[in-house]
């Protein structure tokens, strides 16, 4: 059985990544924070008695379910909004209809920052945009498998699908990301575009 | 390193970097949320975690609130009934004793062979 300290350590380790992961999915920073808070509370209240080793998979599952609840609520809200007004329904559309460029944050960095910092920020922004652009299931699989470092079985359990599906989602996500990065002219050395300075 | 691996590495590097750049206020709010979550865990699981039976009971009550409430209500009613019956029975017993002691002996008492012996023993 996990102690409060173990739970705290686990949450401290994953909370930022969970926030980013959620923000990529829901494309709303306030909603992302609310979702992560909810997921943390649910994990503590309902699964606090489980061994700490189960926390990563349980937390991911709760996070995904909380995101789905958010989308369901958004769908209902959008339905009513679109019924009541043709100007509504800008909050969350289907993944395929959404253009990440519309919601892409600009000017996150100060103009006074050094050029290298700006380059890095732009690179991160391009990659984040590519991540956002992935279909939801591919993004979930990719982030859990490679960013959260979960194995295929854990990812499958958290996503509620087969291990084969996880492999397929991951493979497609990697191909899509590779194509996007190539389109922007990234090399394979790290976070620098070729010809983007030293 | 093939192209897939390098893509994964590049993306993960960028994602890690994006986490480092999170706004300070956001980081504080995440930490506050974490503390709330941990404190929400403590009364329910951590205290009970040291005693298996209490832990199981707490878990059961938390998940079967309606049934537990109904069982507690029934238990309270049953306890009330038993206590009432006990008090009434005690009162009736006392009244019967008083009546027997206060009234004259019935004729049957004189026909009981053991009554004389009992009377002599208790008279001492």
Tab-separated table of C-alpha atoms in Angstrom:
chain	number	residue	atom	x	y	z
A	1	UNK	CA	0.000	0.000	0.000
A	2	UNK	CA	1.324	3.430	-0.971
A	3	UNK	CA	2.031	6.117	1.582
A	4	UNK	CA	1.092	9.765	1.228
A	5	UNK	CA	4.737	10.566	0.580
A	6	UNK	CA	4.885	8.055	-2.278
A	7	UNK	CA	1.744	9.528	-3.792
A	8	UNK	CA	3.131	13.036	-3.434
A	9	UNK	CA	6.421	12.038	-5.057
A	10	UNK	CA	4.625	10.350	-7.916
A	11	UNK	CA	2.372	13.338	-8.581
A	12	UNK	CA	5.299	15.753	-8.354
A	13	UNK	CA	7.087	13.699	-10.975
A	14	UNK	CA	4.213	13.497	-13.459
A	15	UNK	CA	2.108	16.612	-12.896
A	16	UNK	CA	3.846	18.853	-15.436
A	17	UNK	CA	3.914	16.236	-18.139
A	18	UNK	CA	0.277	15.409	-17.392
A	19	UNK	CA	-0.609	19.058	-17.768
A	20	UNK	CA	1.175	19.346	-21.110
A	21	UNK	CA	-0.308	16.097	-22.338
A	22	UNK	CA	-3.795	17.318	-21.420
A	23	UNK	CA	-3.228	20.738	-22.917
A	24	UNK	CA	-2.227	19.140	-26.235
A	25	UNK	CA	-5.437	17.147	-26.177
A	26	UNK	CA	-8.009	19.717	-25.045
A	27	UNK	CA	-6.220	22.815	-26.350
A	28	UNK	CA	-7.392	24.870	-23.413
A	29	UNK	CA	-4.932	25.635	-20.629
A	30	UNK	CA	-7.548	26.310	-17.947
A	31	UNK	CA	-9.455	23.161	-18.799
A	32	UNK	CA	-6.195	21.208	-18.833
A	33	UNK	CA	-5.361	22.369	-15.328
A	34	UNK	CA	-8.846	21.464	-14.100
A	35	UNK	CA	-8.590	18.026	-15.683
A	36	UNK	CA	-5.197	17.309	-14.125
A	37	UNK	CA	-6.465	18.479	-10.717
A	38	UNK	CA	-9.496	16.201	-11.030
A	39	UNK	CA	-7.335	13.273	-12.056
A	40	UNK	CA	-5.000	13.807	-9.093
A	41	UNK	CA	-7.934	13.913	-6.672
A	42	UNK	CA	-9.533	10.819	-8.162
A	43	UNK	CA	-6.286	8.907	-7.929
A	44	UNK	CA	-5.831	9.895	-4.276
A	45	UNK	CA	-9.411	9.297	-3.222
A	46	UNK	CA	-10.174	6.103	-5.092
A	47	UNK	CA	-6.839	4.410	-5.617
A	48	UNK	CA	-4.684	5.791	-2.810
A	49	UNK	CA	-4.622	2.362	-1.210
A	50	UNK	CA	-3.047	0.730	-4.271
A	51	UNK	CA	0.687	0.023	-4.443
A	52	UNK	CA	2.752	2.936	-5.748
A	53	UNK	CA	3.905	0.835	-8.694
A	54	UNK	CA	0.357	0.893	-10.072
A	55	UNK	CA	0.074	4.682	-9.952
A	56	UNK	CA	1.458	5.449	-13.459
A	57	UNK	CA	-1.031	3.234	-15.265
A	58	UNK	CA	-3.938	4.192	-12.998
A	59	UNK	CA	-3.200	7.898	-13.291
A	60	UNK	CA	-2.991	7.739	-17.074
A	61	UNK	CA	-6.266	5.879	-17.243
A	62	UNK	CA	-7.978	8.388	-14.956
A	63	UNK	CA	-6.492	11.263	-16.954
A	64	UNK	CA	-7.752	9.838	-20.254
A	65	UNK	CA	-11.216	9.230	-18.797
A	66	UNK	CA	-11.369	12.731	-17.338
A	67	UNK	CA	-10.417	14.145	-20.747
A	68	UNK	CA	-13.179	12.110	-22.358
A	69	UNK	CA	-15.666	13.471	-19.815
A	70	UNK	CA	-14.515	16.955	-20.741
A	71	UNK	CA	-15.042	16.277	-24.451
A	72	UNK	CA	-18.491	14.852	-23.809
A	73	UNK	CA	-19.482	17.959	-21.881
A	74	UNK	CA	-17.998	20.120	-24.622
A	75	UNK	CA	-19.951	18.235	-27.286
A	76	UNK	CA	-23.223	18.774	-25.434
A	77	UNK	CA	-22.367	22.413	-24.847
A	78	UNK	CA	-21.418	22.909	-28.483
A	79	UNK	CA	-24.603	21.243	-29.615
A	80	UNK	CA	-26.697	23.656	-27.596
A	81	UNK	CA	-24.574	26.591	-28.608
A	82	UNK	CA	-24.839	25.741	-32.293
A	83	UNK	CA	-28.578	25.277	-31.913
A	84	UNK	CA	-28.958	28.615	-30.217
A	85	UNK	CA	-26.511	30.616	-32.237
A	86	UNK	CA	-24.653	30.176	-35.458
A	87	UNK	CA	-21.778	32.139	-33.946
A	88	UNK	CA	-21.085	29.655	-31.147
A	89	UNK	CA	-19.166	26.386	-30.964
A	90	UNK	CA	-15.628	27.639	-31.031
A	91	UNK	CA	-14.450	25.879	-27.868
A	92	UNK	CA	-13.708	22.320	-28.952
A	93	UNK	CA	-14.405	20.691	-32.259
A	94	UNK	CA	-13.558	17.231	-33.485
A	95	UNK	CA	-9.880	16.540	-33.895
A	96	UNK	CA	-10.095	16.388	-37.649
A	97	UNK	CA	-11.822	19.740	-37.935
A	98	UNK	CA	-9.509	21.567	-35.617
A	99	UNK	CA	-6.697	23.615	-37.011
A	100	UNK	CA	-3.944	23.836	-34.390
A	101	UNK	CA	-2.707	27.025	-35.999
A	102	UNK	CA	-5.909	28.713	-34.839
A	103	UNK	CA	-5.208	27.958	-31.203
A	104	UNK	CA	-1.463	28.033	-31.350
A	105	UNK	CA	-0.127	30.418	-28.775
A	106	UNK	CA	2.089	33.086	-30.110
A	107	UNK	CA	4.370	35.443	-28.301
A	108	UNK	CA	4.966	33.095	-25.386
A	109	UNK	CA	8.537	34.265	-25.156
A	110	UNK	CA	9.766	37.724	-24.520
A	111	UNK	CA	11.292	39.479	-27.496
A	112	UNK	CA	14.259	40.415	-25.330
A	113	UNK	CA	15.413	36.773	-25.040
A	114	UNK	CA	18.559	35.765	-26.905
A	115	UNK	CA	18.287	34.406	-30.405
A	116	UNK	CA	19.186	30.884	-29.378
A	117	UNK	CA	16.401	30.849	-26.829
A	118	UNK	CA	13.991	32.051	-29.481
A	119	UNK	CA	15.134	29.323	-31.880
A	120	UNK	CA	14.589	26.728	-29.203
A	121	UNK	CA	11.153	28.074	-28.375
A	122	UNK	CA	10.150	28.041	-32.010
A	123	UNK	CA	11.378	24.499	-32.398
A	124	UNK	CA	9.433	23.381	-29.355
A	125	UNK	CA	6.354	25.185	-30.673
A	126	UNK	CA	6.606	23.417	-34.032
A	127	UNK	CA	6.906	20.037	-32.358
A	128	UNK	CA	4.062	20.799	-29.960
A	129	UNK	CA	1.932	21.794	-32.917
A	130	UNK	CA	2.805	18.524	-34.626
A	131	UNK	CA	1.815	16.645	-31.483
A	132	UNK	CA	-1.472	18.537	-31.272
A	133	UNK	CA	-2.170	17.750	-34.890
A	134	UNK	CA	-2.018	13.990	-34.336
A	135	UNK	CA	-5.304	12.090	-34.036
A	136	UNK	CA	-6.260	11.727	-30.377
A	137	UNK	CA	-5.537	8.009	-30.038
A	138	UNK	CA	-2.190	8.286	-31.783
A	139	UNK	CA	-1.213	11.173	-29.545
A	140	UNK	CA	-2.281	9.301	-26.407
A	141	UNK	CA	-0.335	6.226	-27.421
A	142	UNK	CA	2.757	8.172	-28.410
A	143	UNK	CA	2.879	10.281	-25.245
A	144	UNK	CA	2.291	7.367	-22.896
A	145	UNK	CA	4.661	5.030	-24.676
A	146	UNK	CA	7.562	7.359	-25.336
A	147	UNK	CA	7.183	10.337	-23.020
A	148	UNK	CA	5.767	8.585	-19.978
A	149	UNK	CA	7.998	5.616	-20.787
A	150	UNK	CA	5.228	3.110	-20.203
A	151	UNK	CA	5.555	-0.286	-21.830
A	152	UNK	CA	3.129	-1.532	-24.486
A	153	UNK	CA	1.048	-3.545	-22.014
A	154	UNK	CA	0.670	-0.628	-19.592
A	155	UNK	CA	-0.221	1.734	-22.414
A	156	UNK	CA	-2.799	-0.721	-23.719
A	157	UNK	CA	-4.314	-1.071	-20.240
A	158	UNK	CA	-4.445	2.696	-19.772
A	159	UNK	CA	-5.990	3.247	-23.207
A	160	UNK	CA	-8.384	0.328	-22.921
A	161	UNK	CA	-7.276	-1.274	-26.167
A	162	UNK	CA	-5.113	-4.159	-27.367
A	163	UNK	CA	-1.325	-4.120	-27.428
A	164	UNK	CA	-1.467	-4.439	-31.215
A	165	UNK	CA	-3.525	-1.258	-31.414
A	166	UNK	CA	-0.986	0.565	-29.274
A	167	UNK	CA	1.822	-0.495	-31.602
A	168	UNK	CA	-0.177	0.613	-34.633
A	169	UNK	CA	-1.046	3.989	-33.067
A	170	UNK	CA	2.564	4.548	-32.043
A	171	UNK	CA	3.926	3.626	-35.441
A	172	UNK	CA	1.505	5.933	-37.249
A	173	UNK	CA	2.221	8.744	-34.808
A	174	UNK	CA	5.975	8.423	-35.309
A	175	UNK	CA	5.583	8.414	-39.094
A	176	UNK	CA	3.327	11.448	-38.991
A	177	UNK	CA	5.706	13.308	-36.708
A	178	UNK	CA	8.703	12.366	-38.840
A	179	UNK	CA	6.943	13.679	-41.929
A	180	UNK	CA	6.077	16.942	-40.184
A	181	UNK	CA	9.605	17.405	-38.895
A	182	UNK	CA	11.052	16.705	-42.324
A	183	UNK	CA	8.652	19.236	-43.773
A	184	UNK	CA	10.092	21.856	-41.417
A	185	UNK	CA	13.626	20.767	-42.319
A	186	UNK	CA	14.716	19.282	-39.004
A	187	UNK	CA	17.819	17.180	-38.886
A	188	UNK	CA	18.280	14.264	-36.542
A	189	UNK	CA	20.806	15.848	-34.206
A	190	UNK	CA	18.512	17.503	-31.724
A	191	UNK	CA	16.498	20.624	-31.283
A	192	UNK	CA	18.064	22.638	-34.023
A	193	UNK	CA	16.944	23.149	-37.551
A	194	UNK	CA	19.627	22.848	-40.204
A	195	UNK	CA	21.002	26.233	-41.068
A	196	UNK	CA	19.427	27.798	-38.009
A	197	UNK	CA	22.605	29.287	-36.633
A	198	UNK	CA	25.273	27.568	-34.567
B	1	UNK	CA	19.875	5.197	-34.914
B	2	UNK	CA	17.141	4.938	-37.533
B	3	UNK	CA	14.769	7.685	-38.492
B	4	UNK	CA	11.965	6.532	-36.203
B	5	UNK	CA	14.206	6.455	-33.163
B	6	UNK	CA	15.657	9.844	-33.937
B	7	UNK	CA	12.182	11.293	-34.417
B	8	UNK	CA	11.086	9.918	-31.058
B	9	UNK	CA	14.224	11.269	-29.419
B	10	UNK	CA	13.784	14.698	-30.965
B	11	UNK	CA	10.133	14.945	-29.982
B	12	UNK	CA	10.747	13.729	-26.439
B	13	UNK	CA	13.563	16.282	-26.066
B	14	UNK	CA	11.202	19.032	-27.160
B	15	UNK	CA	8.455	17.819	-24.836
B	16	UNK	CA	10.857	17.714	-21.897
B	17	UNK	CA	11.999	21.212	-22.733
B	18	UNK	CA	8.404	22.432	-22.921
B	19	UNK	CA	7.788	21.122	-19.407
B	20	UNK	CA	10.796	23.015	-18.085
B	21	UNK	CA	9.402	26.222	-19.532
B	22	UNK	CA	6.064	26.047	-17.742
B	23	UNK	CA	4.809	29.267	-16.214
B	24	UNK	CA	5.695	29.720	-12.517
B	25	UNK	CA	2.102	30.424	-11.543
B	26	UNK	CA	0.989	27.247	-13.264
B	27	UNK	CA	3.672	25.237	-11.474
B	28	UNK	CA	2.452	26.649	-8.144
B	29	UNK	CA	-1.140	25.738	-8.971
B	30	UNK	CA	-0.123	22.217	-9.902
B	31	UNK	CA	1.770	21.894	-6.606
B	32	UNK	CA	-1.286	23.147	-4.711
B	33	UNK	CA	-3.474	20.629	-6.535
B	34	UNK	CA	-1.016	17.893	-5.631
B	35	UNK	CA	-1.142	18.864	-1.950
B	36	UNK	CA	-4.939	18.848	-2.009
B	37	UNK	CA	-4.928	15.411	-3.589
B	38	UNK	CA	-2.477	14.029	-1.034
B	39	UNK	CA	-4.476	15.461	1.860
B	40	UNK	CA	-7.616	13.925	0.357
B	41	UNK	CA	-5.896	10.561	0.435
B	42	UNK	CA	-4.797	10.701	4.057
B	43	UNK	CA	-8.016	10.360	6.075
B	44	UNK	CA	-9.467	7.686	3.875
B	45	UNK	CA	-6.560	5.394	3.176
B	46	UNK	CA	-3.477	6.264	5.087
B	47	UNK	CA	-4.959	6.162	8.596
B	48	UNK	CA	-6.832	2.981	7.846
B	49	UNK	CA	-3.904	1.538	5.975
B	50	UNK	CA	-2.243	0.376	9.178
B	51	UNK	CA	-5.197	-1.817	10.147
B	52	UNK	CA	-6.455	-4.199	7.519
B	53	UNK	CA	-9.944	-4.660	8.940
B	54	UNK	CA	-10.519	-0.945	9.407
B	55	UNK	CA	-9.236	-0.355	5.906
B	56	UNK	CA	-11.639	-2.903	4.434
B	57	UNK	CA	-14.531	-1.518	6.480
B	58	UNK	CA	-13.761	2.040	5.411
B	59	UNK	CA	-13.572	0.957	1.791
B	60	UNK	CA	-16.888	-0.886	2.050
B	61	UNK	CA	-18.671	2.008	3.742
B	62	UNK	CA	-17.331	4.470	1.199
B	63	UNK	CA	-18.659	2.411	-1.694
B	64	UNK	CA	-21.977	1.266	-0.185
B	65	UNK	CA	-23.211	4.371	1.577
B	66	UNK	CA	-26.933	3.722	1.050
B	67	UNK	CA	-26.779	0.116	2.195
B	68	UNK	CA	-24.605	1.002	5.181
B	69	UNK	CA	-26.999	3.778	6.218
B	70	UNK	CA	-29.985	1.410	5.993
B	71	UNK	CA	-28.146	-1.235	8.032
B	72	UNK	CA	-27.225	1.319	10.692
B	73	UNK	CA	-30.839	2.534	10.911
B	74	UNK	CA	-32.132	-1.030	11.264
B	75	UNK	CA	-29.508	-1.746	13.908
B	76	UNK	CA	-30.510	1.347	15.882
B	77	UNK	CA	-34.217	0.383	15.697
B	78	UNK	CA	-33.442	-3.155	16.856
B	79	UNK	CA	-31.318	-1.892	19.718
B	80	UNK	CA	-34.090	0.514	20.760
B	81	UNK	CA	-36.648	-2.299	20.718
B	82	UNK	CA	-34.442	-4.596	22.832
B	83	UNK	CA	-33.732	-1.870	25.403
B	84	UNK	CA	-37.444	-0.981	25.634
B	85	UNK	CA	-38.420	-4.608	26.095
B	86	UNK	CA	-35.781	-5.034	28.750
B	87	UNK	CA	-36.944	-1.984	30.726
B	88	UNK	CA	-40.605	-2.984	30.466
B	89	UNK	CA	-39.824	-6.592	31.480
B	90	UNK	CA	-37.820	-5.398	34.476
B	91	UNK	CA	-40.658	-3.151	35.558
B	92	UNK	CA	-43.210	-5.957	35.256
B	93	UNK	CA	-40.969	-8.310	37.245
B	94	UNK	CA	-40.651	-5.775	40.028
B	95	UNK	CA	-44.420	-5.246	40.083
B	96	UNK	CA	-45.016	-9.025	40.242
B	97	UNK	CA	-42.608	-9.415	43.143
B	98	UNK	CA	-44.210	-6.524	45.002
B	99	UNK	CA	-47.635	-7.989	44.423
B	100	UNK	CA	-46.579	-11.414	45.686
B	101	UNK	CA	-44.870	-9.997	48.752
B	102	UNK	CA	-47.687	-7.602	49.540
B	103	UNK	CA	-50.550	-10.080	49.132
B	104	UNK	CA	-51.597	-12.914	51.352
B	105	UNK	CA	-50.290	-16.343	50.646
B	106	UNK	CA	-52.485	-18.328	48.317
B	107	UNK	CA	-53.924	-21.562	49.667
B	108	UNK	CA	-51.760	-23.544	47.255
B	109	UNK	CA	-48.676	-22.375	49.133
B	110	UNK	CA	-49.718	-24.291	52.213
B	111	UNK	CA	-50.176	-27.425	50.133
B	112	UNK	CA	-46.625	-27.179	48.780
B	113	UNK	CA	-44.442	-29.503	50.847
B	114	UNK	CA	-41.308	-27.554	50.238
B	115	UNK	CA	-42.823	-24.211	51.157
B	116	UNK	CA	-42.408	-24.701	54.947
B	117	UNK	CA	-38.769	-25.605	54.536
B	118	UNK	CA	-38.157	-22.638	52.260
B	119	UNK	CA	-39.974	-20.301	54.656
B	120	UNK	CA	-37.923	-21.472	57.608
B	121	UNK	CA	-34.644	-21.135	55.723
B	122	UNK	CA	-35.452	-17.615	54.551
B	123	UNK	CA	-36.830	-16.500	57.875
B	124	UNK	CA	-33.429	-16.860	59.528
